[in-house]
Coordinates of C-alpha atoms in Angstrom, one line a residue:
X1 CA 2.8 38.4 -20.6
X2 CA 0.7 39.6 -23.5
X3 CA -2.2 37.7 -22.0
X4 CA -2.0 39.7 -18.8
X5 CA -1.8 42.9 -20.8
X6 CA -4.9 41.9 -22.7
X7 CA -6.8 41.1 -19.5
X8 CA -5.9 44.5 -18.2
X9 CA -6.9 46.4 -21.3
X10 CA -10.1 44.6 -22.3
X11 CA -12.3 45.9 -19.5
X12 CA -13.7 48.8 -21.4
X13 CA -14.4 46.9 -24.6
X14 CA -17.9 47.6 -25.8
X15 CA -19.6 44.6 -27.4
X16 CA -22.2 46.7 -29.0
X17 CA -19.7 48.8 -30.8
X18 CA -17.7 45.9 -32.0
X19 CA -21.0 44.2 -33.1
X20 CA -21.9 47.3 -35.0
X21 CA -18.6 47.4 -36.8
X22 CA -18.8 43.7 -37.5
X23 CA -22.2 43.8 -39.0
X24 CA -21.6 46.9 -41.1
X25 CA -18.3 45.6 -42.4
X26 CA -19.9 42.2 -43.2
X27 CA -22.6 43.9 -45.2
X28 CA -20.3 46.2 -47.1
X29 CA -17.8 43.5 -47.9
X30 CA -20.5 41.1 -49.0
X31 CA -21.9 43.7 -51.4
X32 CA -18.4 44.5 -52.8
X33 CA -17.4 40.8 -53.3
X34 CA -20.8 39.9 -54.6
X35 CA -20.7 42.7 -57.2
X36 CA -17.2 41.5 -58.3
X37 CA -18.3 37.9 -58.5
X38 CA -21.5 38.7 -60.4
X39 CA -19.6 40.8 -62.9
X40 CA -17.2 37.9 -63.4
X41 CA -20.0 35.4 -63.9
X42 CA -21.6 37.4 -66.6
X43 CA -18.3 38.6 -68.1
X44 CA -18.8 36.7 -71.3
X45 CA -21.9 38.7 -72.0
X46 CA -20.0 41.9 -71.3
X47 CA -16.6 41.3 -72.9
X48 CA -16.3 38.2 -75.1
X49 CA -17.1 37.3 -78.6
X50 CA -20.2 38.9 -80.1
X51 CA -21.3 40.5 -76.9
X52 CA -23.8 43.3 -77.1
X53 CA -22.5 44.8 -73.9
X54 CA -18.8 44.9 -74.7
X55 CA -18.7 48.6 -75.8
X56 CA -21.0 51.2 -77.2
X57 CA -20.9 51.1 -81.0
X58 CA -23.0 52.9 -83.5
X59 CA -23.2 52.1 -87.3
X60 CA -23.5 55.4 -89.1
X61 CA -24.7 55.9 -92.6
X62 CA -25.9 58.9 -94.7
X63 CA -29.6 59.2 -95.4
X64 CA -30.6 58.2 -98.9
X65 CA -33.1 60.6 -100.4
X66 CA -34.9 60.7 -103.7
X67 CA -33.5 64.1 -104.5
X68 CA -30.0 62.9 -103.7
X69 CA -30.4 60.0 -106.1
X70 CA -31.7 62.3 -108.9
X71 CA -28.8 64.7 -108.5
X72 CA -26.2 61.9 -108.2
X73 CA -25.2 63.0 -104.7
X74 CA -22.8 60.5 -103.1
X75 CA -23.7 58.8 -99.9
X76 CA -20.1 58.0 -98.9
X77 CA -18.1 59.7 -96.2
X78 CA -15.3 62.0 -97.1
X79 CA -12.1 62.2 -95.1
X80 CA -13.1 65.6 -93.8
X81 CA -16.5 64.2 -92.5
X82 CA -14.8 61.4 -90.8
X83 CA -12.2 63.7 -89.1
X84 CA -15.0 66.0 -88.0
X85 CA -16.9 63.0 -86.4
X86 CA -13.7 61.8 -84.8
X87 CA -13.2 65.2 -83.1
X88 CA -16.7 65.2 -81.5
X89 CA -16.6 65.0 -77.6
X90 CA -18.9 62.0 -77.6
X91 CA -16.6 60.0 -79.9
X92 CA -14.0 57.5 -78.7
X93 CA -13.0 56.2 -82.0
X94 CA -14.2 55.9 -85.6
X95 CA -13.6 53.0 -88.0
X96 CA -14.6 52.8 -91.7
X97 CA -16.2 50.0 -93.7
X98 CA -13.9 49.4 -96.6
X99 CA -15.9 48.0 -99.6
X100 CA -14.6 45.6 -102.2
X101 CA -13.9 47.2 -105.6
X102 CA -13.9 43.9 -107.5
X103 CA -16.4 41.2 -108.5
X104 CA -17.1 38.4 -106.0
X105 CA -19.0 35.2 -106.6
X106 CA -19.3 32.4 -104.1
X107 CA -20.6 28.8 -104.1
X108 CA -21.0 26.4 -101.3
X109 CA -22.6 23.1 -100.8
X110 CA -22.9 19.7 -99.2
X111 CA -23.2 17.1 -101.8
X112 CA -24.3 14.4 -99.3
X113 CA -27.3 16.6 -98.2
X114 CA -28.0 17.7 -101.8
X115 CA -27.4 21.4 -101.0
X116 CA -25.7 23.6 -103.5
X117 CA -25.8 27.5 -103.3
X118 CA -24.2 29.9 -105.6
X119 CA -24.5 33.7 -105.7
X120 CA -22.9 37.0 -106.5
X121 CA -21.8 38.7 -103.3
X122 CA -19.7 41.5 -101.9
X123 CA -17.1 41.8 -99.2
X124 CA -16.5 44.6 -96.6
X125 CA -13.8 45.0 -94.0
X126 CA -13.3 47.0 -90.8
X127 CA -10.3 47.4 -88.5
X128 CA -9.7 44.4 -86.3
X129 CA -10.4 46.3 -83.1
X130 CA -14.1 46.5 -84.1
X131 CA -14.6 42.8 -84.8
X132 CA -16.8 41.1 -82.2
X133 CA -15.6 37.5 -82.9
X134 CA -12.4 35.8 -81.9
X135 CA -9.4 36.8 -84.0
X136 CA -7.5 33.5 -83.7
X137 CA -8.1 32.6 -87.3
X138 CA -8.6 36.2 -88.6
X139 CA -5.6 36.5 -90.8
X140 CA -4.9 36.2 -94.5
X141 CA -1.9 34.7 -96.3
X142 CA -2.0 35.1 -100.1
X143 CA 0.0 31.8 -100.4
X144 CA -2.7 29.8 -98.6
X145 CA -5.5 30.9 -101.0
X146 CA -8.0 30.8 -98.1
X147 CA -10.1 33.8 -97.1
X148 CA -11.4 34.0 -93.5
X149 CA -15.0 35.2 -93.6
X150 CA -17.4 36.5 -90.8
X151 CA -21.1 36.6 -91.6
X152 CA -24.0 38.1 -89.6
X153 CA -25.7 35.6 -87.3
X154 CA -29.1 36.6 -88.7
X155 CA -28.0 35.3 -92.1
X156 CA -27.8 31.8 -90.7
X157 CA -31.1 32.3 -88.8
X158 CA -32.8 33.3 -92.1
X159 CA -31.5 30.2 -93.8
X160 CA -32.4 27.8 -90.9
X161 CA -35.8 29.3 -90.1
X162 CA -36.8 30.6 -93.5
X163 CA -35.3 28.9 -96.5
X164 CA -34.4 25.6 -95.0
X165 CA -37.6 25.2 -93.1
X166 CA -39.8 26.1 -96.2
X167 CA -38.0 23.6 -98.4
X168 CA -37.5 20.8 -95.8
X169 CA -33.8 21.1 -96.0
X170 CA -31.5 20.3 -93.1
X171 CA -30.7 23.1 -90.7
X172 CA -27.1 24.2 -90.2
X173 CA -25.4 24.8 -86.9
X174 CA -22.7 27.3 -86.3
X175 CA -20.2 24.5 -85.7
X176 CA -21.1 22.8 -89.0
X177 CA -20.9 26.1 -90.9
X178 CA -17.3 26.6 -89.6
X179 CA -16.4 23.3 -91.3
X180 CA -17.8 24.3 -94.7
X181 CA -15.5 25.8 -97.3
X182 CA -16.8 28.1 -100.0
X183 CA -15.5 28.4 -103.5
X184 CA -14.7 32.1 -104.0
X185 CA -14.0 33.6 -107.4
X186 CA -12.6 37.1 -107.6
X187 CA -12.3 39.0 -110.8
X188 CA -11.2 42.4 -111.9
X189 CA -8.3 44.2 -113.8
X190 CA -8.3 41.4 -116.3
X191 CA -7.7 38.8 -113.7
X192 CA -10.0 36.0 -112.4
X193 CA -8.8 33.8 -109.6
X194 CA -10.3 31.1 -107.3
X195 CA -9.9 31.0 -103.6
X196 CA -11.4 29.0 -100.7
X197 CA -13.5 30.8 -98.2
X198 CA -13.8 29.6 -94.6
X199 CA -16.4 31.0 -92.2
X200 CA -14.7 31.6 -88.9
X201 CA -17.4 33.4 -86.9
X202 CA -20.8 35.0 -86.7
X203 CA -21.3 38.6 -85.8
X204 CA -24.2 40.2 -83.9
X205 CA -22.8 43.7 -84.3
X206 CA -21.9 44.0 -88.0
X207 CA -24.5 43.3 -90.6
X208 CA -22.2 42.6 -93.5
X209 CA -19.9 39.9 -95.0
X210 CA -16.6 40.7 -93.4
X211 CA -13.1 39.8 -94.6
X212 CA -9.8 40.8 -92.9
X213 CA -8.6 44.3 -93.6
X214 CA -5.2 43.0 -94.8
X215 CA -7.0 40.9 -97.5
X216 CA -9.2 43.8 -98.6
X217 CA -6.2 46.1 -99.0
X218 CA -4.3 43.4 -101.0
X219 CA -7.3 42.5 -103.2
X220 CA -8.4 46.0 -104.0
X221 CA -4.9 46.8 -105.0
X222 CA -4.6 43.6 -107.1
X223 CA -8.0 43.7 -108.8
X224 CA -8.8 47.4 -108.9
X225 CA -5.5 49.3 -108.9
X226 CA -5.7 53.0 -108.9
X227 CA -9.2 53.1 -107.5
X228 CA -9.9 54.4 -104.0
X229 CA -12.5 52.7 -101.7
X230 CA -14.9 55.3 -100.4
X231 CA -16.6 54.2 -97.2
X232 CA -20.5 54.5 -97.1
X233 CA -20.7 53.3 -93.5
X234 CA -18.8 54.1 -90.3
X235 CA -18.5 52.3 -87.0
X236 CA -18.4 54.8 -84.1
X237 CA -17.5 53.9 -80.5
X238 CA -19.1 56.5 -78.2
X239 CA -18.5 57.4 -74.6
X240 CA -22.1 57.7 -73.5
X241 CA -24.9 56.5 -75.8
X242 CA -27.4 58.5 -73.8
X243 CA -25.7 61.8 -74.7
X244 CA -28.3 64.0 -76.6
X245 CA -25.4 65.5 -78.5
X246 CA -25.2 62.3 -80.6
X247 CA -28.8 62.7 -81.9
X248 CA -28.3 66.4 -82.4
X249 CA -25.1 65.9 -84.4
X250 CA -26.5 63.0 -86.5
X251 CA -29.7 65.0 -87.3
X252 CA -27.7 68.1 -88.3
X253 CA -25.3 66.1 -90.6
X254 CA -28.0 63.9 -92.1
X255 CA -26.6 60.7 -90.6
X256 CA -28.6 57.6 -89.6
X257 CA -27.8 54.7 -87.3
X258 CA -28.5 51.1 -88.3
X259 CA -31.0 49.0 -86.2
X260 CA -31.6 49.9 -82.6
X261 CA -27.9 50.2 -81.7
X262 CA -28.5 53.6 -80.1
X263 CA -31.2 52.3 -77.8
X264 CA -29.2 49.2 -77.0
X265 CA -26.3 51.5 -76.1
X266 CA -28.5 53.4 -73.7
X267 CA -29.7 50.2 -72.0
X268 CA -26.0 49.1 -71.7
X269 CA -25.0 52.4 -70.2
X270 CA -27.8 52.3 -67.5
X271 CA -26.9 48.7 -66.7
X272 CA -23.2 49.7 -66.1
X273 CA -24.3 52.7 -64.1
X274 CA -26.5 50.6 -61.8
X275 CA -23.6 48.1 -61.3
X276 CA -21.2 50.9 -60.5
X277 CA -23.8 52.4 -58.0
X278 CA -24.1 49.0 -56.2
X279 CA -20.3 48.7 -55.9
X280 CA -20.1 52.2 -54.7
X281 CA -22.7 51.6 -52.0
X282 CA -20.8 48.6 -50.8
X283 CA -17.6 50.6 -50.7
X284 CA -19.2 53.4 -48.7
X285 CA -20.6 50.9 -46.2
X286 CA -17.2 49.3 -45.8
X287 CA -15.6 52.7 -45.2
X288 CA -18.2 53.6 -42.6
X289 CA -17.6 50.2 -40.9
X290 CA -13.8 51.0 -40.9
X291 CA -14.6 54.4 -39.3
X292 CA -16.8 52.8 -36.7
X293 CA -14.0 50.4 -35.8
X294 CA -11.5 53.2 -35.5
X295 CA -13.8 55.2 -33.2
X296 CA -14.2 52.1 -31.0
X297 CA -10.5 51.5 -30.8
X298 CA -9.7 55.2 -30.1
X299 CA -12.3 55.2 -27.4
X300 CA -10.7 52.2 -25.8
X301 CA -7.3 53.9 -26.0
X302 CA -8.7 57.0 -24.3
X303 CA -10.4 55.0 -21.5
X304 CA -7.2 53.0 -20.9
X305 CA -4.8 55.9 -21.3
X306 CA -3.6 55.7 -17.6
X307 CA -3.1 52.0 -17.9
X308 CA -1.2 52.5 -21.2
X309 CA 1.0 55.1 -19.7
X310 CA 1.8 52.9 -16.7
X311 CA 2.6 50.0 -19.0
X312 CA 5.0 52.2 -21.1
X313 CA 6.6 53.5 -17.9
X314 CA 7.3 50.0 -16.5
X315 CA 9.1 49.0 -19.7
X316 CA 6.5 47.7 -22.2
X317 CA 7.2 48.8 -25.7
X318 CA 4.6 50.4 -27.9
X319 CA 4.3 47.2 -30.0
X320 CA 3.5 45.1 -27.0
X321 CA 0.9 47.6 -25.7
X322 CA -0.8 47.9 -29.1
X323 CA -0.6 44.2 -29.9
X324 CA -3.9 43.2 -28.3
X325 CA -5.8 45.9 -30.2
X326 CA -4.1 44.9 -33.5
X327 CA -5.0 41.2 -32.9
X328 CA -8.5 42.3 -32.1
X329 CA -9.0 44.2 -35.4
X330 CA -7.2 41.5 -37.5
X331 CA -9.5 38.8 -36.0
X332 CA -12.6 40.8 -36.7
X333 CA -11.6 41.5 -40.3
X334 CA -10.6 37.9 -40.9
X335 CA -14.1 36.8 -39.6
X336 CA -15.7 39.4 -41.8
X337 CA -13.8 38.0 -44.8
X338 CA -14.8 34.4 -44.1
X339 CA -18.4 35.1 -43.5
X340 CA -18.8 37.5 -46.5
X341 CA -17.1 34.9 -48.8
X342 CA -19.6 32.3 -47.5
X343 CA -22.5 34.7 -48.2
X344 CA -21.2 35.3 -51.8
X345 CA -21.1 31.5 -52.3
X346 CA -24.7 31.1 -51.1
X347 CA -26.1 33.9 -53.1
X348 CA -24.2 32.8 -56.2
X349 CA -25.6 29.3 -55.8
X350 CA -29.1 30.9 -55.9
X351 CA -28.7 33.2 -58.9
X352 CA -26.4 31.1 -61.1
X353 CA -29.2 28.7 -62.3
X354 CA -31.4 31.7 -63.4
X355 CA -28.5 33.2 -65.3
X356 CA -27.9 29.9 -67.1
X357 CA -31.6 29.7 -68.1
X358 CA -31.4 33.3 -69.5
X359 CA -28.0 32.8 -71.2
X360 CA -27.5 29.0 -71.9
X361 CA -23.9 29.4 -73.1
X362 CA -23.0 31.2 -69.9
X363 CA -20.6 29.4 -67.6
X364 CA -19.8 30.7 -64.1
X365 CA -16.2 31.9 -63.4
X366 CA -13.9 30.8 -60.6
X367 CA -14.4 32.2 -57.1
X368 CA -10.7 32.4 -56.6
X369 CA -10.2 36.0 -57.9
X370 CA -13.1 37.2 -55.7
X371 CA -11.6 35.4 -52.7
X372 CA -8.2 36.9 -53.4
X373 CA -9.7 40.4 -53.8
X374 CA -11.4 39.9 -50.4
X375 CA -8.1 38.8 -48.8
X376 CA -6.4 41.8 -50.2
X377 CA -9.1 44.1 -48.8
X378 CA -8.8 42.4 -45.5
X379 CA -5.0 42.8 -45.3
X380 CA -5.3 46.4 -46.5
X381 CA -7.9 47.3 -43.9
X382 CA -6.1 45.5 -41.1
X383 CA -2.9 47.2 -42.0
X384 CA -4.5 50.6 -41.9
X385 CA -6.1 49.7 -38.6
X386 CA -2.8 48.8 -37.0
X387 CA -1.0 51.9 -38.4
X388 CA -3.8 54.1 -37.0
X389 CA -3.6 52.5 -33.6
X390 CA 0.2 52.9 -33.4
X391 CA -0.1 56.5 -34.4
X392 CA -2.7 57.2 -31.8
X393 CA -0.8 55.6 -28.9
X394 CA 1.7 58.5 -28.5
X395 CA -1.1 61.1 -28.4
X396 CA -3.0 59.1 -25.7
X397 CA 0.1 58.7 -23.7
X398 CA 1.1 62.4 -23.9
X399 CA -2.5 63.4 -23.0
X400 CA -2.4 61.2 -20.0
X401 CA 0.9 62.8 -18.8
X402 CA -0.4 66.3 -19.2

């Protein structure tokens, strides 16, 4: 019986209108799904480990001047200065670099390779949320006598491509460095104790030798009781690195930023902005396609209003009368989903080799979350289509009776 109803109602269907909806919806859905999949494929660059695109951070220091040195002016940040920076509209959060107030000496070596290095050094710590390395081994237990350490990646590069190369010494990989344990000697307050240091990661963001915050608090209290660690550097997470208020504030306060973090933050912001614009364009196209389909269906209902009224009068229910239109929209949306997913697979197959050349450690993510997102959008759009059709039927029927 539904087949007879379909044959009766399909006479006024416009192939051009449905084709317009199909193409527009296919284009919009492909852009949305491709944007999602591309973001997932490059997610390690954005969010994991020592990513430079994870968040927008600035390392702030005070300018060191000759006059300041002569007058003994401190280059540390007071609690009031930190609170003032934290209250600025461009600031999300502020973390402090806590310096070590005790003496640190370290030695490390590989007897088989004839390498033995020993030096005086220093430690600093920052809150864990600012660390750009996995925190799985980032904890300190005084009973274990092992100190987790994060060093800047450029330290390793300086050794490999400077010191080691000039002296014909073997180069060290990150994996090998993680296996090396350093002999650490801490002294202060009449105490001198030995620990083992283990390198657990390499940072691109923080140019210092990092230890856990818990260790730093324990060690400062043990080896330098009664002294307060004054931070000389701050790590600042900002909302928008392109905000001119940041430069104005830093210039007015006499602050500087380390390296090119401000410029890198601007590049990151623009990249995110472009990605958001692309997704927005795909969403707008999808909404326009949805609107085109609704207009096509409403036009069909208007053209068939007499037939619809007659079908209702002879005993057909609203669900039976609207079922052909609901099946039509669901079929079209499902076809759009399948074809757009196929387009994403083809485009991804084309761009993934280029990404792997640019970022060798990059591995593509699964297509399943993108496919599930597309399925969710398909179900949502189809449901809205069906609800709109059923709500429109009483209006068409009443208009026909009048």
